[in-house]
Amino acid sequence: MSEFQSLRGFHDLLGEEFKRFKYVSELVRGKLKLYNFEEIVLPVVEYLEVFRRSIGEATDIVQKEMFAFQDRKGRWLALRPEGTAGAVRAYIQNRLYALKPYTKLFYEGPMFRYERPQAGRYRQFHQIGAEVFGSIDPLVDAEIIQIVYEILSELNAKVIIEINSIGCKVCRPPYKEALSTYLRTVAGHLCEVCIDRSDRNPLRVLDCKVPTCKEAVKEAPKMVDFLCNECREHYSKLKEYLTLLSIPYRENPHLVRGLDYYTKTVFEAVSEELDVALIAGGRYDYLVEEMGGPPTPAVGFAVGVERLSLLVREGLTEDPLYMLIPFGDVMDYALLVAKALRSEGKRVELSYKRAGLKKQLELANRLGAKYAVLVGEEERAGNFYTLKDMETGHQLKIELSPAM
Ligand code: ATP
Ligand code: MG
């Protein structure tokens, strides 16, 4: 083993894994462009308070998963665990609310969470997230879920989109009350963390992964039964739009998210094969105001790029590779042939290996070349090259354009 190793949970993305990663990234970005989202690049480090205030003090992320540290001046900073907090900070700081009636942004980049690494769970991972600021319309929620659905469909993923509404300032407090009361009656079956949460943050109990807790909350009151008129209409309109767009979904009345800032719509795309969440999001109508901006409703989602990459199975198609093989002292001519082929848009690898034809053809095979471009004394004298199809062995002499 070499002296230096990367940190636990911090991985190198390379080879086939990188190709799948890039494929997912480009798929999501392409989709967001179709919906006219504008890209922003956000800092990786923010003041710790940005995350504490937005994500919430009582969440797993803030309590256990942050890479927080003090800088040389003793200020508390953190590596971002997610993108929405920074996007909201940027939206306010750059006064984007003053420019347009609503704003559609997306970002891509590494996120950091101190959790136990396992398949598809890293300490540095990547998200692509999109946020729409400035509209309360359920149409926006529907379009956000539509994007998610279209991404998953293009990956042929066996997933189910779960949705729920977790209400607003008006209807959530009475629900929390009812939930707390219920949780006290099943306290004997709850884990210690959940007993602690039952009063302060009862919604999080619904999200607990401990089997006895999962069982104990099955009969718990549901937020949908407590929604105020506004939230109920918002939720039913959303469902109407999803049906209109033929987007299959499942209502999960106990779906809550691990972040405190959500209101009304929350959703999650769960892989049926892998049993993990791939894409998640929801509405957060108070967060901009809580972070010091004007009251601005908002809704968004985040894709875990490594997670989605796990679903990419089919062979990724690449442009065919042309392996340029010089034999003899023809390097000058080989450079010019490579230049000519690349100017036609072809993917060309000029072999750096000085060896006989047979060895070089073996290398071309190993690199997965579709064609070998053979260049020797004869080719140079006649200003052509010999194109060999690696599969059929068929050869063709092709003249180089006079411009070269
Ligand atoms: P989980 O329940 O798996 O911990 P989460 O609810 O913490 O997920 P979000 O904060 O909603 O996840 O992040 C959105 C997406 O980011 C997730 O659906 C997942 O695809 C991805 N993600 C979250 N944490 C990690 C991680 N540690 N490693 C890789 N991807 C992650
Ligand atoms: Mg998590």
Short mmCIF file of C-alpha atoms and ligand atoms in Angstrom, two decimals:
data_model
loop_
_atom_site.label_atom_id
_atom_site.label_comp_id
_atom_site.label_asym_id
_atom_site.label_seq_id
_atom_site.Cartn_x
_atom_site.Cartn_y
_atom_site.Cartn_z
CA MET A 1 0.00 0.00 0.00
CA SER A 2 1.32 3.43 -0.83
CA GLU A 3 2.09 5.92 1.90
CA PHE A 4 -0.77 8.27 1.04
CA GLN A 5 -4.41 7.30 0.94
CA SER A 6 -7.44 9.48 0.40
CA LEU A 7 -9.65 10.17 3.42
CA ARG A 8 -12.35 7.68 4.29
CA GLY A 9 -15.47 8.51 2.30
CA PHE A 10 -13.52 10.74 -0.13
CA HIS A 11 -13.20 8.90 -3.40
CA ASP A 12 -11.48 9.33 -6.72
CA LEU A 13 -13.86 9.34 -9.63
CA LEU A 14 -12.23 7.64 -12.58
CA GLY A 15 -12.60 5.11 -15.35
CA GLU A 16 -16.02 3.56 -15.87
CA GLU A 17 -17.35 5.13 -12.68
CA PHE A 18 -16.45 8.57 -13.95
CA LYS A 19 -18.12 7.85 -17.28
CA ARG A 20 -21.37 6.93 -15.56
CA PHE A 21 -21.06 9.97 -13.32
CA LYS A 22 -20.52 12.27 -16.30
CA TYR A 23 -23.41 10.68 -18.16
CA VAL A 24 -25.79 11.40 -15.28
CA SER A 25 -24.44 14.89 -14.83
CA GLU A 26 -24.97 15.72 -18.49
CA LEU A 27 -28.42 14.17 -18.52
CA VAL A 28 -29.57 16.28 -15.57
CA ARG A 29 -27.93 19.46 -16.85
CA GLY A 30 -29.47 18.97 -20.28
CA LYS A 31 -32.88 18.57 -18.71
CA LEU A 32 -32.50 21.72 -16.61
CA LYS A 33 -31.52 23.69 -19.67
CA LEU A 34 -34.74 22.58 -21.42
CA TYR A 35 -36.65 24.09 -18.52
CA ASN A 36 -34.58 27.27 -18.78
CA PHE A 37 -32.77 27.10 -15.45
CA GLU A 38 -29.72 29.32 -15.10
CA GLU A 39 -26.53 27.93 -13.60
CA ILE A 40 -24.73 29.46 -10.63
CA VAL A 41 -21.49 28.35 -9.03
CA LEU A 42 -21.62 28.61 -5.27
CA PRO A 43 -18.78 28.57 -2.74
CA VAL A 44 -17.93 25.25 -1.13
CA VAL A 45 -17.32 26.94 2.24
CA GLU A 46 -19.82 29.19 4.03
CA TYR A 47 -20.22 30.50 7.55
CA LEU A 48 -21.47 27.66 9.70
CA GLU A 49 -24.44 29.80 10.68
CA VAL A 50 -25.76 29.76 7.08
CA PHE A 51 -26.35 26.01 7.42
CA ARG A 52 -27.39 26.01 11.04
CA ARG A 53 -30.06 28.61 10.43
CA SER A 54 -31.45 27.08 7.26
CA ILE A 55 -31.13 23.32 7.67
CA GLY A 56 -32.12 23.52 11.33
CA GLU A 57 -30.43 22.93 14.67
CA ALA A 58 -32.25 19.68 15.43
CA THR A 59 -31.42 17.88 12.18
CA ASP A 60 -28.95 15.02 11.64
CA ILE A 61 -26.99 17.12 9.19
CA VAL A 62 -26.33 19.95 11.64
CA GLN A 63 -25.96 17.81 14.74
CA LYS A 64 -23.76 15.04 13.39
CA GLU A 65 -22.80 15.38 9.75
CA MET A 66 -21.11 18.74 9.30
CA PHE A 67 -17.49 19.29 8.44
CA ALA A 68 -17.26 22.42 10.60
CA PHE A 69 -14.01 24.12 11.56
CA GLN A 70 -12.54 27.40 12.74
CA ASP A 71 -10.37 29.43 10.39
CA ARG A 72 -7.26 31.38 11.39
CA LYS A 73 -9.39 34.19 12.72
CA GLY A 74 -11.44 31.84 14.87
CA ARG A 75 -14.58 32.12 12.71
CA TRP A 76 -16.78 29.04 12.45
CA LEU A 77 -17.05 27.81 8.89
CA ALA A 78 -18.32 24.64 7.27
CA LEU A 79 -17.95 22.65 4.08
CA ARG A 80 -21.41 22.76 2.53
CA PRO A 81 -23.52 19.66 3.26
CA GLU A 82 -26.13 20.67 0.64
CA GLY A 83 -26.82 23.43 -1.84
CA THR A 84 -30.08 25.12 -0.94
CA ALA A 85 -28.71 27.10 2.03
CA GLY A 86 -25.97 28.64 -0.11
CA ALA A 87 -28.37 29.27 -3.00
CA VAL A 88 -30.72 31.14 -0.66
CA ARG A 89 -27.81 33.11 0.80
CA ALA A 90 -26.70 34.04 -2.73
CA TYR A 91 -30.23 34.90 -3.84
CA ILE A 92 -30.54 37.38 -1.00
CA GLN A 93 -26.99 38.76 -1.07
CA ASN A 94 -27.13 39.43 -4.82
CA ARG A 95 -30.65 40.86 -4.56
CA LEU A 96 -31.87 38.55 -7.31
CA TYR A 97 -35.44 39.10 -6.09
CA ALA A 98 -35.23 42.66 -7.42
CA LEU A 99 -34.44 41.56 -10.98
CA LYS A 100 -37.29 39.26 -11.99
CA PRO A 101 -40.68 38.24 -10.63
CA TYR A 102 -39.29 34.74 -10.14
CA THR A 103 -35.86 33.16 -10.49
CA LYS A 104 -34.81 29.66 -11.61
CA LEU A 105 -31.32 28.58 -10.62
CA PHE A 106 -29.30 25.39 -10.65
CA TYR A 107 -25.93 24.41 -9.24
CA GLU A 108 -23.65 21.40 -9.38
CA GLY A 109 -20.77 20.46 -7.15
CA PRO A 110 -19.35 18.53 -4.22
CA MET A 111 -21.16 18.34 -0.89
CA PHE A 112 -19.70 17.07 2.38
CA ARG A 113 -21.32 15.08 5.15
CA TYR A 114 -19.64 13.25 7.96
CA GLU A 115 -21.57 9.99 7.76
CA ARG A 116 -20.70 6.33 7.71
CA PRO A 117 -19.53 5.53 4.18
CA GLN A 118 -21.23 2.64 2.37
CA ALA A 119 -22.39 1.86 -1.17
CA GLY A 120 -23.65 5.11 -2.70
CA ARG A 121 -22.94 7.02 0.51
CA TYR A 122 -19.80 9.09 0.71
CA ARG A 123 -18.41 11.93 2.79
CA GLN A 124 -17.74 13.91 -0.34
CA PHE A 125 -20.43 13.41 -2.95
CA HIS A 126 -21.96 15.48 -5.70
CA GLN A 127 -25.34 17.03 -6.12
CA ILE A 128 -27.08 18.88 -8.87
CA GLY A 129 -29.82 20.99 -7.40
CA ALA A 130 -32.40 23.34 -8.83
CA GLU A 131 -34.38 26.03 -7.06
CA VAL A 132 -37.29 28.21 -8.14
CA PHE A 133 -37.69 31.38 -6.07
CA GLY A 134 -40.74 33.58 -6.09
CA SER A 135 -43.79 31.46 -6.85
CA ILE A 136 -46.27 29.71 -4.60
CA ASP A 137 -48.07 28.15 -7.59
CA PRO A 138 -48.42 24.32 -7.41
CA LEU A 139 -47.65 24.39 -11.14
CA VAL A 140 -44.02 24.97 -10.17
CA ASP A 141 -44.01 22.00 -7.78
CA ALA A 142 -45.47 19.92 -10.61
CA GLU A 143 -42.78 21.00 -13.06
CA ILE A 144 -40.06 20.26 -10.51
CA ILE A 145 -41.41 16.74 -10.06
CA GLN A 146 -41.79 16.43 -13.82
CA ILE A 147 -38.07 17.13 -14.27
CA VAL A 148 -37.27 14.47 -11.69
CA TYR A 149 -39.56 11.99 -13.40
CA GLU A 150 -38.09 12.67 -16.84
CA ILE A 151 -34.54 12.20 -15.56
CA LEU A 152 -35.46 8.87 -13.98
CA SER A 153 -37.37 7.71 -17.05
CA GLU A 154 -34.38 8.36 -19.28
CA LEU A 155 -32.31 6.15 -16.99
CA ASN A 156 -34.97 3.41 -17.17
CA ALA A 157 -34.88 3.42 -13.38
CA LYS A 158 -37.33 1.37 -11.37
CA VAL A 159 -38.27 4.10 -8.94
CA ILE A 160 -41.32 5.42 -7.28
CA ILE A 161 -41.91 9.09 -6.57
CA GLU A 162 -43.39 9.56 -3.13
CA ILE A 163 -45.10 12.81 -2.28
CA ASN A 164 -46.62 14.41 0.78
CA SER A 165 -47.63 17.81 2.08
CA ILE A 166 -46.27 18.85 5.44
CA GLY A 167 -48.35 22.00 5.75
CA CYS A 168 -47.46 25.52 6.75
CA LYS A 169 -47.23 27.85 9.76
CA VAL A 170 -50.99 27.67 10.17
CA CYS A 171 -51.67 23.94 10.09
CA ARG A 172 -48.44 22.32 11.18
CA PRO A 173 -48.44 23.39 14.87
CA PRO A 174 -51.77 21.66 15.65
CA TYR A 175 -50.51 18.57 13.81
CA LYS A 176 -47.24 18.56 15.76
CA GLU A 177 -49.29 18.75 18.92
CA ALA A 178 -51.42 15.77 17.90
CA LEU A 179 -48.36 13.82 16.84
CA SER A 180 -46.56 14.50 20.13
CA THR A 181 -49.60 13.32 22.04
CA TYR A 182 -49.71 10.15 19.99
CA LEU A 183 -45.97 9.53 20.37
CA ARG A 184 -46.31 9.67 24.16
CA THR A 185 -48.74 6.77 23.97
CA VAL A 186 -46.20 4.62 22.10
CA ALA A 187 -43.09 5.91 23.92
CA GLY A 188 -42.30 2.39 25.15
CA HIS A 189 -41.57 1.32 21.57
CA LEU A 190 -39.45 4.29 20.52
CA CYS A 191 -35.66 4.53 20.44
CA GLU A 192 -34.00 6.98 22.83
CA VAL A 193 -33.36 9.59 20.18
CA CYS A 194 -37.04 9.52 19.19
CA ILE A 195 -38.25 9.82 22.77
CA ASP A 196 -36.13 12.94 22.94
CA ARG A 197 -37.52 14.18 19.61
CA SER A 198 -41.16 13.47 20.48
CA ASP A 199 -41.76 16.86 22.01
CA ARG A 200 -39.28 19.17 20.31
CA ASN A 201 -39.31 17.80 16.80
CA PRO A 202 -41.93 15.04 16.49
CA LEU A 203 -41.96 15.04 12.67
CA ARG A 204 -38.43 13.64 12.65
CA VAL A 205 -39.69 10.54 14.47
CA LEU A 206 -41.59 9.67 11.27
CA ASP A 207 -38.24 9.56 9.48
CA CYS A 208 -36.48 7.26 11.98
CA LYS A 209 -34.96 4.13 10.44
CA VAL A 210 -35.07 2.02 13.63
CA PRO A 211 -37.53 -0.86 12.96
CA THR A 212 -39.44 -0.53 16.26
CA CYS A 213 -39.92 3.20 15.65
CA LYS A 214 -41.08 2.52 12.10
CA GLU A 215 -43.64 0.09 13.46
CA ALA A 216 -44.73 2.40 16.27
CA VAL A 217 -45.56 5.32 13.96
CA LYS A 218 -47.68 3.28 11.53
CA GLU A 219 -50.89 4.38 13.23
CA ALA A 220 -49.70 7.95 13.90
CA PRO A 221 -51.91 10.86 12.84
CA LYS A 222 -51.27 12.09 9.30
CA MET A 223 -50.42 15.64 8.27
CA VAL A 224 -52.80 15.44 5.29
CA ASP A 225 -55.73 15.21 7.72
CA PHE A 226 -54.65 18.48 9.34
CA LEU A 227 -53.92 20.61 6.26
CA CYS A 228 -55.48 24.08 6.21
CA ASN A 229 -57.59 25.04 3.20
CA GLU A 230 -54.74 26.72 1.39
CA CYS A 231 -52.37 23.77 1.85
CA ARG A 232 -55.06 21.23 1.00
CA GLU A 233 -55.90 23.02 -2.25
CA HIS A 234 -52.24 23.39 -3.09
CA TYR A 235 -51.69 19.67 -2.57
CA SER A 236 -54.73 18.56 -4.55
CA LYS A 237 -53.84 20.91 -7.42
CA LEU A 238 -50.35 19.41 -7.48
CA LYS A 239 -51.80 15.90 -7.70
CA GLU A 240 -54.11 17.01 -10.52
CA TYR A 241 -51.15 18.34 -12.50
CA LEU A 242 -49.14 15.17 -11.93
CA THR A 243 -52.05 13.09 -13.22
CA LEU A 244 -52.43 15.42 -16.20
CA LEU A 245 -48.74 14.91 -17.01
CA SER A 246 -49.06 11.11 -16.56
CA ILE A 247 -46.49 11.12 -13.79
CA PRO A 248 -46.99 8.13 -11.50
CA TYR A 249 -46.62 8.91 -7.80
CA ARG A 250 -47.44 7.41 -4.47
CA GLU A 251 -48.73 9.39 -1.53
CA ASN A 252 -46.72 8.68 1.60
CA PRO A 253 -48.49 10.45 4.45
CA HIS A 254 -45.48 9.96 6.70
CA LEU A 255 -42.89 11.32 4.32
CA VAL A 256 -40.95 14.12 5.98
CA ARG A 257 -37.52 15.28 4.97
CA GLY A 258 -34.32 15.45 6.98
CA LEU A 259 -34.16 19.22 6.76
CA ASP A 260 -36.29 21.61 8.75
CA TYR A 261 -37.02 24.23 6.14
CA TYR A 262 -39.67 22.42 4.11
CA THR A 263 -43.33 23.50 3.86
CA LYS A 264 -46.22 22.07 1.85
CA THR A 265 -44.86 19.77 -0.86
CA VAL A 266 -42.12 17.26 -0.08
CA PHE A 267 -41.12 14.42 -2.36
CA GLU A 268 -38.53 11.73 -2.78
CA ALA A 269 -37.68 9.37 -5.63
CA VAL A 270 -36.86 6.01 -4.09
CA SER A 271 -35.15 3.24 -6.03
CA GLU A 272 -37.11 0.01 -5.73
CA GLU A 273 -34.03 -2.10 -6.45
CA LEU A 274 -31.55 -0.32 -4.21
CA ASP A 275 -33.96 0.88 -1.53
CA VAL A 276 -32.32 4.31 -1.30
CA ALA A 277 -33.46 7.83 -2.08
CA LEU A 278 -32.00 9.11 -5.32
CA ILE A 279 -33.55 12.53 -5.71
CA ALA A 280 -35.34 14.57 -3.09
CA GLY A 281 -36.85 17.97 -2.69
CA GLY A 282 -39.75 20.13 -1.73
CA ARG A 283 -41.10 23.55 -1.05
CA TYR A 284 -39.62 26.00 1.47
CA ASP A 285 -41.78 29.09 1.60
CA TYR A 286 -40.28 30.76 4.68
CA LEU A 287 -36.58 30.12 4.30
CA VAL A 288 -35.67 33.22 2.26
CA GLU A 289 -37.37 35.42 4.84
CA GLU A 290 -35.79 33.54 7.73
CA MET A 291 -32.39 34.08 6.16
CA GLY A 292 -33.00 37.85 6.00
CA GLY A 293 -34.56 38.31 2.56
CA PRO A 294 -38.04 39.46 1.55
CA PRO A 295 -40.85 36.90 1.94
CA THR A 296 -40.28 34.60 -1.06
CA PRO A 297 -41.86 31.18 -1.56
CA ALA A 298 -39.56 28.63 -3.17
CA VAL A 299 -39.33 25.02 -4.26
CA GLY A 300 -36.48 22.82 -5.44
CA PHE A 301 -34.81 19.43 -5.64
CA ALA A 302 -31.38 17.85 -5.41
CA VAL A 303 -30.01 14.86 -7.29
CA GLY A 304 -27.29 12.71 -5.76
CA VAL A 305 -25.10 12.19 -8.81
CA GLU A 306 -23.18 9.15 -7.47
CA ARG A 307 -26.46 7.57 -6.37
CA LEU A 308 -28.03 8.02 -9.79
CA SER A 309 -24.86 6.71 -11.41
CA LEU A 310 -25.54 3.36 -9.75
CA LEU A 311 -28.48 3.00 -12.12
CA VAL A 312 -26.53 3.49 -15.33
CA ARG A 313 -26.10 0.02 -16.72
CA GLU A 314 -26.24 0.02 -20.46
CA GLY A 315 -23.00 0.56 -22.34
CA LEU A 316 -22.31 4.22 -22.69
CA THR A 317 -21.83 5.15 -26.31
CA GLU A 318 -18.79 7.17 -27.18
CA ASP A 319 -17.55 8.57 -30.45
CA PRO A 320 -15.59 5.87 -32.29
CA LEU A 321 -11.88 5.98 -31.55
CA TYR A 322 -9.34 6.26 -34.39
CA MET A 323 -5.96 4.92 -33.33
CA LEU A 324 -3.24 6.46 -35.42
CA ILE A 325 -0.36 4.05 -35.84
CA PRO A 326 2.86 5.33 -37.38
CA PHE A 327 5.33 2.73 -38.54
CA GLY A 328 8.79 3.76 -39.68
CA ASP A 329 10.21 7.24 -39.38
CA VAL A 330 7.03 9.11 -40.31
CA MET A 331 6.22 11.07 -37.14
CA ASP A 332 5.92 14.40 -38.94
CA TYR A 333 3.43 12.97 -41.37
CA ALA A 334 1.55 11.19 -38.55
CA LEU A 335 1.11 14.47 -36.67
CA LEU A 336 -0.40 16.05 -39.76
CA VAL A 337 -2.78 13.14 -40.39
CA ALA A 338 -3.94 13.28 -36.75
CA LYS A 339 -4.51 17.02 -37.10
CA ALA A 340 -6.55 16.51 -40.29
CA LEU A 341 -8.75 13.81 -38.75
CA ARG A 342 -9.40 15.82 -35.57
CA SER A 343 -10.32 18.85 -37.66
CA GLU A 344 -13.05 16.62 -39.12
CA GLY A 345 -14.30 16.07 -35.56
CA LYS A 346 -12.91 12.56 -35.13
CA ARG A 347 -11.61 11.26 -31.80
CA VAL A 348 -7.99 10.39 -32.50
CA GLU A 349 -5.33 8.83 -30.37
CA LEU A 350 -1.87 9.16 -31.84
CA SER A 351 0.08 6.16 -30.61
CA TYR A 352 3.10 7.15 -28.50
CA LYS A 353 4.31 3.60 -28.37
CA ARG A 354 7.27 3.01 -30.64
CA ALA A 355 6.87 -0.60 -31.63
CA GLY A 356 6.11 -2.81 -34.61
CA LEU A 357 2.74 -2.87 -36.33
CA LYS A 358 1.54 -5.98 -34.51
CA LYS A 359 2.23 -4.61 -31.02
CA GLN A 360 0.56 -1.34 -31.93
CA LEU A 361 -2.54 -3.04 -33.25
CA GLU A 362 -2.73 -4.92 -29.95
CA LEU A 363 -2.61 -1.59 -28.14
CA ALA A 364 -5.37 -0.22 -30.40
CA ASN A 365 -7.48 -3.21 -29.45
CA ARG A 366 -6.87 -2.69 -25.76
CA LEU A 367 -7.92 0.96 -26.03
CA GLY A 368 -11.13 -0.09 -27.74
CA ALA A 369 -10.36 1.60 -31.05
CA LYS A 370 -12.90 1.13 -33.81
CA TYR A 371 -10.40 2.00 -36.52
CA ALA A 372 -6.65 1.88 -36.88
CA VAL A 373 -5.18 4.58 -39.07
CA LEU A 374 -1.99 3.18 -40.54
CA VAL A 375 0.68 5.60 -41.63
CA GLY A 376 4.03 4.47 -43.10
CA GLU A 377 6.53 5.50 -45.76
CA GLU A 378 4.19 4.46 -48.56
CA GLU A 379 1.31 6.47 -47.16
CA ARG A 380 3.49 9.54 -46.76
CA ALA A 381 4.81 9.31 -50.29
CA GLY A 382 1.29 9.00 -51.67
CA ASN A 383 -0.31 11.53 -49.27
CA PHE A 384 -2.91 9.05 -48.00
CA TYR A 385 -3.56 6.89 -44.98
CA THR A 386 -4.80 3.32 -44.60
CA LEU A 387 -7.96 2.94 -42.56
CA LYS A 388 -8.37 -0.47 -40.98
CA ASP A 389 -11.65 -1.52 -39.41
CA MET A 390 -10.56 -3.27 -36.21
CA GLU A 391 -13.51 -5.60 -36.20
CA THR A 392 -13.70 -6.77 -39.81
CA GLY A 393 -10.04 -6.18 -40.66
CA HIS A 394 -11.22 -4.49 -43.82
CA GLN A 395 -8.76 -1.88 -45.17
CA LEU A 396 -9.28 1.26 -47.19
CA LYS A 397 -6.85 3.80 -48.63
CA ILE A 398 -8.00 7.33 -48.07
CA GLU A 399 -6.44 10.37 -49.63
CA LEU A 400 -5.50 13.24 -47.38
CA SER A 401 -7.11 16.52 -48.39
CA PRO A 402 -4.65 18.68 -50.38
CA ALA A 403 -4.85 21.45 -47.75
CA MET A 404 -2.79 19.26 -45.47
P1 ATP B 1 -30.38 9.76 2.91
O1 ATP B 1 -31.74 9.50 3.47
O2 ATP B 1 -29.92 8.73 1.91
O3 ATP B 1 -29.34 10.07 3.94
P2 ATP B 1 -30.85 12.54 2.60
O4 ATP B 1 -32.28 12.67 2.90
O5 ATP B 1 -29.85 12.87 3.65
O6 ATP B 1 -30.54 11.08 2.02
P3 ATP B 1 -30.81 14.86 0.89
O7 ATP B 1 -30.23 15.75 1.89
O8 ATP B 1 -32.21 15.01 0.54
O9 ATP B 1 -30.49 13.34 1.26
O10 ATP B 1 -29.94 14.92 -0.44
C1 ATP B 1 -30.49 14.67 -1.73
C2 ATP B 1 -29.80 13.52 -2.43
O11 ATP B 1 -28.39 13.58 -2.26
C3 ATP B 1 -30.14 12.16 -1.85
O12 ATP B 1 -31.36 11.71 -2.37
C4 ATP B 1 -28.98 11.31 -2.30
O13 ATP B 1 -29.14 10.90 -3.63
C5 ATP B 1 -27.83 12.28 -2.23
N1 ATP B 1 -27.05 12.08 -0.99
C6 ATP B 1 -27.31 12.50 0.26
N2 ATP B 1 -26.34 12.14 1.12
C7 ATP B 1 -25.41 11.46 0.38
C8 ATP B 1 -24.14 10.85 0.66
N3 ATP B 1 -23.64 10.86 1.88
N4 ATP B 1 -23.48 10.26 -0.34
C9 ATP B 1 -23.98 10.25 -1.60
N5 ATP B 1 -25.15 10.81 -1.94
C10 ATP B 1 -25.86 11.42 -0.98
MG MG B 2 -28.78 11.71 5.05
#
